[in-house]
Amino acid sequence: MSASSYTLLADDVLTLDAAWTRYSPGAVGIEDARISYVGPPPAARTGTVVDLEGCVLLPGLVNVHTHTPMWLFRGLTEDVPRGEWLAGHMRPLEARVGPRELRAGALAGCLELLLGGVTTIADRYSGMGEIAGAVEESGLRAVVAHSLYDDGAERGLRESEALLERFGADPERSRVWVGLGPHATDTCGPQLLRQVAALAERSGARVFIHLAQSEAEVATVRAGGYTGCAAYLDSFGLLGPTVVVAHGTYLGDDEADLVGRRGTAVAHCPSSNAKLEGRVAPVARLRRAGAVIGLGTDAACCNNGMDLFAEMRTAGLLNKVAAGDPTALVAADLLRMVTSDAAATLGIAHLVGSLEIGKRADVIAVDQRGPHLQPWHDPVANLVYAARGSDVRAVFVDGQPLLLDRRPVRLDAERILAAGARAARPLAPVGVAR
Ligand SMILES: [Zn+2]
């Protein structure tokens, strides 16, 4: 028996494998960092037995678009007119905090994600050199990208190279690995995008970029002589399975078809898009055309939290409304968008996203005993439309327990929240009363 060997016992196990295999009751065995058993409760139980009675075991959730440090800004950018959010509200707030505050915010954000059953994030922000340390400390699996802009491009590229040297770009070798993060199609000109494409080619890193997230972005790109944001990216070879585009809120039909045809990965962030733009991305069209879609919560100040259960529900509701069709985007597809499909968008479907022998042991237990989750007739419907992040009782990443009985095992939640609150204090609005 190895030191980190566990048998998790639960009332229900949803493997999220291709066949939707389910065991009720069931068990997941863990040897070191990997899943060694999935099936009915075995007669011989190896290692430490963790009794998760009343729970369903799932693969850990994968959040494909986050900015953890923006935890600091929750509640400060409410009901802003379209087009004013970033330049008019976020940038002035960001100017008031430094790397120390952002690191404290990132760790608090990671704690929020962990408590909600998220085991993998795609995180991006400026100052990632500092923030990546907090993400690593949290124990989450993460691909981290330093945001690149024309403004300071050379410095940003050097920072990306330094991150690549520190963590590498291979998710098999490192729990934290590096992606390239050009900010958006209106803030990254042709020269920078050519440099990004070359660095991606050389390093094997995935590229993460915001795409068609505002009317101003589309107008800027069109003013440069391109038919649209997707065509602009495509002209640098930056659409395809190793590129993750976030939002796509303002993609026209032809552009959505192009993104899909290239097999591009899409981070769909429905609650952020609804709150900041009053829009829904053309998800049905993107999927039909061949895009791989995962759900992202975006930042805590966009929507105003990082709960993937809430995001599944929002994605389902908004896409049904957008289609004018209650059969659009079924619950099973939504659950895939935070597990197996989300893992595929990040190129790690061979490692995580389903409970299968040999995969990394990223496992969560969701307590199914709350009145809002009973009766347990349809686990998929309950998880998508009735569960909450706060129902998560246990989280394992790489076979290590990070959350047991809803308490963080390695992180000092009280200290992290106190440091986060301290870092956010100077941002507190003065004289606001409602
Ligand atoms: Zn974003």
Short mmCIF file of C-alpha atoms and ligand atoms in Angstrom, two decimals:
data_model
loop_
_atom_site.label_atom_id
_atom_site.label_comp_id
_atom_site.label_asym_id
_atom_site.label_seq_id
_atom_site.Cartn_x
_atom_site.Cartn_y
_atom_site.Cartn_z
CA MET A 1 0.00 0.00 0.00
CA SER A 2 1.45 3.34 -1.00
CA ALA A 3 1.30 6.42 1.21
CA SER A 4 -1.27 8.13 -0.99
CA SER A 5 -3.69 5.33 -1.67
CA TYR A 6 -7.42 5.93 -1.19
CA THR A 7 -10.71 4.15 -1.71
CA LEU A 8 -13.60 6.61 -2.06
CA LEU A 9 -17.02 5.07 -1.39
CA ALA A 10 -20.19 6.88 -2.43
CA ASP A 11 -23.87 6.32 -3.17
CA ASP A 12 -23.39 7.14 -6.81
CA VAL A 13 -20.52 7.48 -9.29
CA LEU A 14 -20.96 9.29 -12.61
CA THR A 15 -17.85 8.53 -14.60
CA LEU A 16 -18.57 10.88 -17.53
CA ASP A 17 -16.81 8.34 -19.76
CA ALA A 18 -18.00 8.04 -23.38
CA ALA A 19 -20.69 5.48 -22.43
CA TRP A 20 -22.02 7.48 -19.44
CA THR A 21 -21.13 4.56 -17.15
CA ARG A 22 -22.65 4.91 -13.69
CA TYR A 23 -22.26 2.88 -10.49
CA SER A 24 -24.84 3.14 -7.68
CA PRO A 25 -23.36 2.60 -5.17
CA GLY A 26 -19.83 2.95 -6.42
CA ALA A 27 -16.19 3.47 -5.59
CA VAL A 28 -13.12 5.17 -6.98
CA GLY A 29 -9.68 3.83 -6.09
CA ILE A 30 -6.64 6.12 -6.11
CA GLU A 31 -2.98 5.10 -6.22
CA ASP A 32 -0.62 8.05 -5.99
CA ALA A 33 -1.82 10.62 -8.51
CA ARG A 34 -3.93 8.28 -10.64
CA ILE A 35 -7.27 6.50 -10.66
CA SER A 36 -6.66 2.79 -10.08
CA TYR A 37 -10.24 1.55 -9.83
CA VAL A 38 -13.75 2.64 -10.80
CA GLY A 39 -16.72 0.37 -10.19
CA PRO A 40 -18.99 -1.08 -7.54
CA PRO A 41 -17.64 -0.97 -3.97
CA PRO A 42 -14.83 -3.57 -4.00
CA ALA A 43 -14.47 -6.32 -1.40
CA ALA A 44 -10.80 -5.48 -0.86
CA ARG A 45 -10.33 -1.80 -0.11
CA THR A 46 -6.84 -0.43 -0.41
CA GLY A 47 -5.37 2.54 1.39
CA THR A 48 -7.37 5.05 3.35
CA VAL A 49 -11.10 4.49 3.01
CA VAL A 50 -13.05 7.74 2.65
CA ASP A 51 -16.75 7.15 3.26
CA LEU A 52 -18.73 9.66 1.20
CA GLU A 53 -22.16 8.35 2.03
CA GLY A 54 -24.92 10.51 0.55
CA CYS A 55 -22.63 11.79 -2.19
CA VAL A 56 -22.18 11.37 -5.93
CA LEU A 57 -18.61 11.18 -7.24
CA LEU A 58 -17.78 13.10 -10.41
CA PRO A 59 -14.65 14.11 -12.26
CA GLY A 60 -13.37 17.44 -10.93
CA LEU A 61 -14.85 20.40 -12.78
CA VAL A 62 -12.81 22.28 -15.39
CA ASN A 63 -13.28 26.06 -15.65
CA VAL A 64 -11.88 27.14 -19.00
CA HIS A 65 -11.84 30.93 -18.48
CA THR A 66 -10.97 32.67 -15.23
CA HIS A 67 -9.08 35.69 -13.92
CA THR A 68 -8.60 34.71 -10.27
CA PRO A 69 -7.06 38.03 -9.05
CA MET A 70 -10.23 39.88 -10.07
CA TRP A 71 -11.83 38.34 -6.99
CA LEU A 72 -10.80 41.68 -5.45
CA PHE A 73 -13.24 43.64 -7.62
CA ARG A 74 -16.46 41.70 -7.01
CA GLY A 75 -19.46 44.02 -6.78
CA LEU A 76 -17.66 47.14 -7.98
CA THR A 77 -18.79 47.20 -11.62
CA GLU A 78 -22.56 46.80 -11.57
CA ASP A 79 -25.09 47.50 -14.33
CA VAL A 80 -22.61 49.37 -16.51
CA PRO A 81 -23.68 50.53 -20.01
CA ARG A 82 -22.45 48.32 -22.84
CA GLY A 83 -18.91 49.17 -23.93
CA GLU A 84 -17.90 51.00 -20.74
CA TRP A 85 -17.00 48.10 -18.46
CA LEU A 86 -13.35 47.50 -19.27
CA ALA A 87 -11.95 50.94 -20.02
CA GLY A 88 -14.33 53.00 -17.92
CA HIS A 89 -14.56 50.83 -14.81
CA MET A 90 -12.10 47.93 -14.62
CA ARG A 91 -8.92 49.67 -15.72
CA PRO A 92 -9.20 52.49 -13.13
CA LEU A 93 -9.81 49.90 -10.40
CA GLU A 94 -6.88 47.76 -11.52
CA ALA A 95 -4.62 50.82 -11.36
CA ARG A 96 -5.28 51.04 -7.62
CA VAL A 97 -3.80 47.66 -6.66
CA GLY A 98 -0.32 46.15 -6.89
CA PRO A 99 1.13 42.67 -7.29
CA ARG A 100 0.77 41.83 -3.58
CA GLU A 101 -2.95 42.59 -3.60
CA LEU A 102 -3.48 40.71 -6.86
CA ARG A 103 -1.70 37.67 -5.44
CA ALA A 104 -3.94 37.75 -2.34
CA GLY A 105 -7.00 38.06 -4.60
CA ALA A 106 -5.84 35.15 -6.76
CA LEU A 107 -5.44 32.85 -3.76
CA ALA A 108 -8.88 33.81 -2.44
CA GLY A 109 -10.28 33.21 -5.92
CA CYS A 110 -8.68 29.77 -6.04
CA LEU A 111 -10.19 29.00 -2.63
CA GLU A 112 -13.63 29.99 -3.97
CA LEU A 113 -13.12 27.71 -6.98
CA LEU A 114 -11.90 24.78 -4.88
CA LEU A 115 -14.88 25.02 -2.52
CA GLY A 116 -17.15 24.83 -5.58
CA GLY A 117 -15.60 21.63 -6.92
CA VAL A 118 -13.38 23.15 -9.60
CA THR A 119 -10.13 21.21 -9.97
CA THR A 120 -8.73 22.73 -13.18
CA ILE A 121 -8.67 26.35 -14.34
CA ALA A 122 -7.43 28.26 -17.34
CA ASP A 123 -6.33 31.47 -15.65
CA ARG A 124 -5.02 34.60 -17.31
CA TYR A 125 -4.09 38.08 -16.19
CA SER A 126 -1.35 40.66 -16.23
CA GLY A 127 1.44 40.01 -13.71
CA MET A 128 1.08 36.25 -14.04
CA GLY A 129 4.65 35.80 -12.76
CA GLU A 130 3.37 36.75 -9.30
CA ILE A 131 -0.11 35.24 -9.59
CA ALA A 132 1.04 31.82 -10.79
CA GLY A 133 2.68 31.30 -7.39
CA ALA A 134 -0.71 31.69 -5.70
CA VAL A 135 -2.39 29.37 -8.20
CA GLU A 136 0.34 26.78 -7.61
CA GLU A 137 0.00 27.14 -3.83
CA SER A 138 -3.75 26.50 -4.06
CA GLY A 139 -3.22 22.93 -5.30
CA LEU A 140 -5.50 23.42 -8.33
CA ARG A 141 -4.51 22.13 -11.74
CA ALA A 142 -4.04 25.17 -13.94
CA VAL A 143 -2.88 26.50 -17.24
CA VAL A 144 -1.72 30.08 -16.68
CA ALA A 145 -1.20 32.79 -19.26
CA HIS A 146 0.30 36.25 -18.94
CA SER A 147 -1.87 38.80 -20.77
CA LEU A 148 -0.12 40.36 -23.76
CA TYR A 149 -0.92 43.74 -25.31
CA ASP A 150 0.68 45.87 -28.03
CA ASP A 151 1.43 48.25 -25.21
CA GLY A 152 4.52 46.67 -23.57
CA ALA A 153 4.55 43.73 -25.96
CA GLU A 154 8.26 42.96 -25.69
CA ARG A 155 8.17 43.00 -21.89
CA GLY A 156 5.06 40.81 -21.96
CA LEU A 157 6.65 38.29 -24.28
CA ARG A 158 9.72 38.12 -22.00
CA GLU A 159 7.40 37.47 -19.05
CA SER A 160 5.71 34.67 -21.04
CA GLU A 161 9.10 33.14 -21.86
CA ALA A 162 10.10 33.29 -18.18
CA LEU A 163 6.86 31.51 -17.22
CA LEU A 164 7.52 28.88 -19.89
CA GLU A 165 10.96 28.31 -18.42
CA ARG A 166 9.53 28.02 -14.91
CA PHE A 167 6.54 25.73 -15.54
CA GLY A 168 6.83 24.42 -19.11
CA ALA A 169 3.92 23.97 -21.50
CA ASP A 170 3.27 20.27 -20.89
CA PRO A 171 0.28 19.40 -18.67
CA GLU A 172 1.63 15.84 -18.29
CA ARG A 173 4.77 17.06 -16.60
CA SER A 174 3.47 19.82 -14.39
CA ARG A 175 0.22 20.48 -12.52
CA VAL A 176 0.66 24.15 -13.42
CA TRP A 177 1.63 24.76 -17.02
CA VAL A 178 1.78 27.73 -19.32
CA GLY A 179 -0.32 29.06 -22.18
CA LEU A 180 0.16 32.22 -24.23
CA GLY A 181 -2.33 34.99 -23.54
CA PRO A 182 -2.69 37.68 -26.21
CA HIS A 183 -5.45 39.83 -24.72
CA ALA A 184 -7.89 40.36 -27.61
CA THR A 185 -8.10 41.05 -31.33
CA ASP A 186 -8.32 44.83 -30.84
CA THR A 187 -5.46 45.12 -28.34
CA CYS A 188 -3.01 42.86 -30.18
CA GLY A 189 -1.80 44.01 -33.60
CA PRO A 190 -0.43 41.86 -36.43
CA GLN A 191 3.18 42.02 -35.26
CA LEU A 192 2.40 40.76 -31.77
CA LEU A 193 0.07 38.03 -33.04
CA ARG A 194 2.78 36.82 -35.45
CA GLN A 195 5.21 36.67 -32.53
CA VAL A 196 2.64 34.76 -30.45
CA ALA A 197 2.03 32.27 -33.27
CA ALA A 198 5.80 31.70 -33.59
CA LEU A 199 6.28 31.26 -29.84
CA ALA A 200 3.32 28.85 -29.71
CA GLU A 201 4.88 26.82 -32.50
CA ARG A 202 8.27 26.76 -30.80
CA SER A 203 7.05 26.00 -27.27
CA GLY A 204 3.97 23.87 -27.91
CA ALA A 205 1.95 26.21 -25.69
CA ARG A 206 -1.77 26.75 -26.33
CA VAL A 207 -2.99 30.22 -27.15
CA PHE A 208 -5.76 31.86 -25.11
CA ILE A 209 -7.43 35.00 -26.45
CA HIS A 210 -10.63 37.00 -25.98
CA LEU A 211 -12.53 37.05 -29.27
CA ALA A 212 -15.32 39.37 -30.41
CA GLN A 213 -16.30 40.26 -26.85
CA SER A 214 -17.48 43.80 -27.57
CA GLU A 215 -18.84 45.96 -30.40
CA ALA A 216 -15.80 48.24 -30.08
CA GLU A 217 -13.46 45.28 -30.62
CA VAL A 218 -15.27 44.29 -33.83
CA ALA A 219 -15.25 47.91 -35.08
CA THR A 220 -11.50 48.30 -34.41
CA VAL A 221 -10.65 45.09 -36.28
CA ARG A 222 -12.90 46.01 -39.22
CA ALA A 223 -11.29 49.46 -39.40
CA GLY A 224 -8.01 47.60 -39.97
CA GLY A 225 -9.41 46.11 -43.19
CA TYR A 226 -10.45 42.67 -41.89
CA THR A 227 -13.96 41.24 -42.32
CA GLY A 228 -14.14 40.37 -38.63
CA CYS A 229 -12.30 39.28 -35.48
CA ALA A 230 -12.23 35.58 -36.40
CA ALA A 231 -10.94 36.23 -39.92
CA TYR A 232 -8.26 38.46 -38.38
CA LEU A 233 -7.05 35.69 -36.05
CA ASP A 234 -7.24 33.14 -38.85
CA SER A 235 -4.90 35.23 -40.99
CA PHE A 236 -2.13 34.48 -38.45
CA GLY A 237 -3.01 30.78 -38.18
CA LEU A 238 -4.53 31.48 -34.76
CA LEU A 239 -7.75 29.51 -35.12
CA GLY A 240 -7.65 25.77 -34.51
CA PRO A 241 -7.68 23.04 -31.87
CA THR A 242 -4.73 24.50 -29.94
CA VAL A 243 -6.33 27.93 -29.61
CA VAL A 244 -8.93 28.71 -26.94
CA VAL A 245 -11.07 31.73 -27.79
CA ALA A 246 -13.18 33.24 -25.02
CA HIS A 247 -16.68 34.70 -25.44
CA GLY A 248 -17.28 35.04 -29.20
CA THR A 249 -20.27 37.14 -28.20
CA TYR A 250 -20.30 39.24 -31.37
CA LEU A 251 -19.37 36.56 -33.94
CA GLY A 252 -21.56 36.68 -37.04
CA ASP A 253 -22.76 33.48 -38.69
CA ASP A 254 -19.90 33.21 -41.18
CA GLU A 255 -17.36 33.88 -38.46
CA ALA A 256 -18.88 31.31 -36.11
CA ASP A 257 -18.72 28.82 -38.97
CA LEU A 258 -15.05 29.64 -39.55
CA VAL A 259 -14.18 29.25 -35.85
CA GLY A 260 -15.98 25.90 -35.80
CA ARG A 261 -14.56 24.67 -39.11
CA ARG A 262 -11.04 25.13 -37.74
CA GLY A 263 -11.94 22.96 -34.73
CA THR A 264 -11.18 25.88 -32.42
CA ALA A 265 -11.78 25.51 -28.68
CA VAL A 266 -14.30 27.99 -27.30
CA ALA A 267 -14.68 29.21 -23.73
CA HIS A 268 -18.39 30.01 -23.38
CA CYS A 269 -19.00 32.43 -20.49
CA PRO A 270 -22.78 32.95 -20.56
CA SER A 271 -23.31 34.79 -17.28
CA SER A 272 -20.46 37.22 -17.94
CA ASN A 273 -21.73 37.88 -21.48
CA ALA A 274 -25.26 38.42 -20.19
CA LYS A 275 -24.20 40.77 -17.41
CA LEU A 276 -21.63 42.84 -19.31
CA GLU A 277 -23.10 42.81 -22.83
CA GLY A 278 -26.71 41.65 -22.55
CA ARG A 279 -25.86 39.05 -25.20
CA VAL A 280 -25.54 35.30 -25.77
CA ALA A 281 -22.73 33.83 -27.90
CA PRO A 282 -23.82 31.79 -30.96
CA VAL A 283 -23.14 28.49 -29.22
CA ALA A 284 -25.46 26.31 -31.29
CA ARG A 285 -23.92 27.53 -34.53
CA LEU A 286 -20.35 27.13 -33.20
CA ARG A 287 -21.06 23.57 -32.07
CA ARG A 288 -22.70 22.61 -35.35
CA ALA A 289 -19.67 23.93 -37.21
CA GLY A 290 -17.24 21.82 -35.13
CA ALA A 291 -16.04 23.97 -32.22
CA VAL A 292 -15.19 22.25 -28.93
CA ILE A 293 -16.93 24.12 -26.13
CA GLY A 294 -16.18 24.41 -22.43
CA LEU A 295 -17.77 26.69 -19.86
CA GLY A 296 -15.91 29.48 -18.14
CA THR A 297 -17.11 31.64 -15.29
CA ASP A 298 -14.88 34.57 -16.24
CA ALA A 299 -13.92 36.76 -13.29
CA ALA A 300 -15.76 37.21 -9.99
CA CYS A 301 -16.45 40.84 -10.91
CA CYS A 302 -18.22 39.92 -14.16
CA ASN A 303 -21.08 37.73 -13.02
CA ASN A 304 -20.47 37.80 -9.73
CA GLY A 305 -18.93 34.49 -8.82
CA MET A 306 -17.04 31.47 -10.04
CA ASP A 307 -19.58 28.66 -9.49
CA LEU A 308 -19.62 26.27 -12.46
CA PHE A 309 -22.90 24.72 -11.30
CA ALA A 310 -24.54 28.15 -11.63
CA GLU A 311 -22.80 28.58 -14.98
CA MET A 312 -24.24 25.30 -16.32
CA ARG A 313 -27.72 26.40 -15.34
CA THR A 314 -27.25 29.86 -16.84
CA ALA A 315 -25.84 28.38 -20.07
CA GLY A 316 -28.84 26.09 -20.38
CA LEU A 317 -31.41 28.79 -19.72
CA LEU A 318 -29.87 31.50 -21.91
CA ASN A 319 -29.23 29.20 -24.85
CA LYS A 320 -32.82 27.92 -24.71
CA VAL A 321 -34.03 31.53 -24.74
CA ALA A 322 -31.64 32.45 -27.55
CA ALA A 323 -32.86 29.51 -29.63
CA GLY A 324 -36.49 30.07 -28.69
CA ASP A 325 -36.48 26.33 -28.11
CA PRO A 326 -36.63 24.51 -24.75
CA THR A 327 -34.97 21.45 -26.31
CA ALA A 328 -31.79 23.42 -27.11
CA LEU A 329 -28.54 22.57 -25.26
CA VAL A 330 -29.60 19.55 -23.18
CA ALA A 331 -28.40 18.90 -19.63
CA ALA A 332 -26.06 16.07 -20.63
CA ASP A 333 -24.18 18.40 -22.98
CA LEU A 334 -23.93 21.05 -20.27
CA LEU A 335 -22.38 18.57 -17.83
CA ARG A 336 -19.86 17.61 -20.53
CA MET A 337 -19.00 21.30 -20.94
CA VAL A 338 -17.59 21.43 -17.40
CA THR A 339 -15.95 17.98 -17.49
CA SER A 340 -14.89 15.96 -20.54
CA ASP A 341 -15.48 18.64 -23.20
CA ALA A 342 -13.90 21.32 -21.02
CA ALA A 343 -10.84 19.10 -20.61
CA ALA A 344 -10.74 18.68 -24.40
CA THR A 345 -10.70 22.47 -24.92
CA LEU A 346 -7.54 22.63 -22.81
CA GLY A 347 -5.95 19.59 -24.51
CA ILE A 348 -6.04 17.50 -21.32
CA ALA A 349 -8.90 15.09 -22.04
CA HIS A 350 -6.39 12.22 -21.83
CA LEU A 351 -5.56 13.29 -18.25
CA VAL A 352 -8.79 14.49 -16.64
CA GLY A 353 -12.47 15.16 -17.34
CA SER A 354 -13.78 11.64 -16.66
CA LEU A 355 -13.32 8.97 -14.01
CA GLU A 356 -11.37 6.24 -15.82
CA ILE A 357 -8.53 3.99 -14.73
CA GLY A 358 -5.15 5.56 -15.46
CA LYS A 359 -6.38 9.13 -15.54
CA ARG A 360 -5.26 11.69 -12.96
CA ALA A 361 -7.29 11.38 -9.77
CA ASP A 362 -9.18 14.70 -9.92
CA VAL A 363 -12.39 13.67 -8.19
CA ILE A 364 -15.15 15.58 -6.42
CA ALA A 365 -17.98 14.45 -4.16
CA VAL A 366 -21.27 16.34 -4.34
CA ASP A 367 -23.64 15.89 -1.41
CA GLN A 368 -26.98 14.82 -2.83
CA ARG A 369 -28.93 14.87 0.42
CA GLY A 370 -30.10 18.51 0.43
CA PRO A 371 -33.82 19.09 -0.08
CA HIS A 372 -33.05 20.93 -3.34
CA LEU A 373 -31.37 17.77 -4.69
CA GLN A 374 -34.02 15.25 -3.71
CA PRO A 375 -35.42 13.06 -5.08
CA TRP A 376 -32.36 11.84 -6.99
CA HIS A 377 -34.32 10.62 -10.03
CA ASP A 378 -32.06 12.13 -12.66
CA PRO A 379 -28.51 12.86 -11.48
CA VAL A 380 -27.58 14.82 -14.62
CA ALA A 381 -30.62 17.10 -14.40
CA ASN A 382 -30.07 17.58 -10.67
CA LEU A 383 -26.39 18.45 -11.11
CA VAL A 384 -27.03 20.91 -13.94
CA TYR A 385 -30.21 22.62 -12.76
CA ALA A 386 -30.42 22.10 -8.99
CA ALA A 387 -26.93 21.69 -7.49
CA ARG A 388 -24.80 24.52 -6.11
CA GLY A 389 -21.10 24.88 -5.58
CA SER A 390 -21.74 24.76 -1.85
CA ASP A 391 -22.98 21.16 -2.21
CA VAL A 392 -19.41 19.99 -2.89
CA ARG A 393 -18.16 17.98 0.09
CA ALA A 394 -14.78 16.63 -1.02
CA VAL A 395 -12.19 17.45 -3.67
CA PHE A 396 -9.13 15.48 -4.74
CA VAL A 397 -6.54 16.75 -7.23
CA ASP A 398 -3.77 14.45 -8.42
CA GLY A 399 -4.90 12.00 -5.75
CA GLN A 400 -4.38 14.50 -2.94
CA PRO A 401 -7.31 15.52 -0.75
CA LEU A 402 -7.75 19.32 -0.99
CA LEU A 403 -11.23 19.46 0.57
CA LEU A 404 -12.78 17.04 3.06
CA ASP A 405 -16.12 17.59 4.80
CA ARG A 406 -16.26 20.97 3.08
CA ARG A 407 -13.04 22.08 4.82
CA PRO A 408 -9.85 22.86 2.92
CA VAL A 409 -7.14 20.39 3.90
CA ARG A 410 -4.05 22.32 2.88
CA LEU A 411 -5.23 25.91 2.60
CA ASP A 412 -5.87 28.09 5.63
CA ALA A 413 -9.22 29.53 4.52
CA GLU A 414 -9.45 32.05 7.35
CA ARG A 415 -6.01 33.48 6.67
CA ILE A 416 -6.59 33.59 2.90
CA LEU A 417 -9.93 35.37 3.23
CA ALA A 418 -8.51 37.85 5.75
CA ALA A 419 -5.61 38.65 3.40
CA GLY A 420 -8.02 38.96 0.47
CA ALA A 421 -10.29 41.31 2.42
CA ARG A 422 -7.27 43.38 3.46
CA ALA A 423 -6.12 43.63 -0.15
CA ALA A 424 -9.61 44.67 -1.31
CA ARG A 425 -10.20 47.23 1.45
CA PRO A 426 -8.74 50.27 -0.38
CA LEU A 427 -11.17 49.58 -3.23
CA ALA A 428 -14.27 49.83 -1.05
CA PRO A 429 -16.67 52.41 -2.47
CA VAL A 430 -17.31 55.39 -0.24
CA GLY A 431 -20.80 56.65 0.44
CA VAL A 432 -22.72 54.12 -1.62
CA ALA A 433 -26.16 53.46 -0.25
CA ARG A 434 -29.00 51.53 -1.83
ZN ZN B 1 -11.75 37.18 -19.75
#
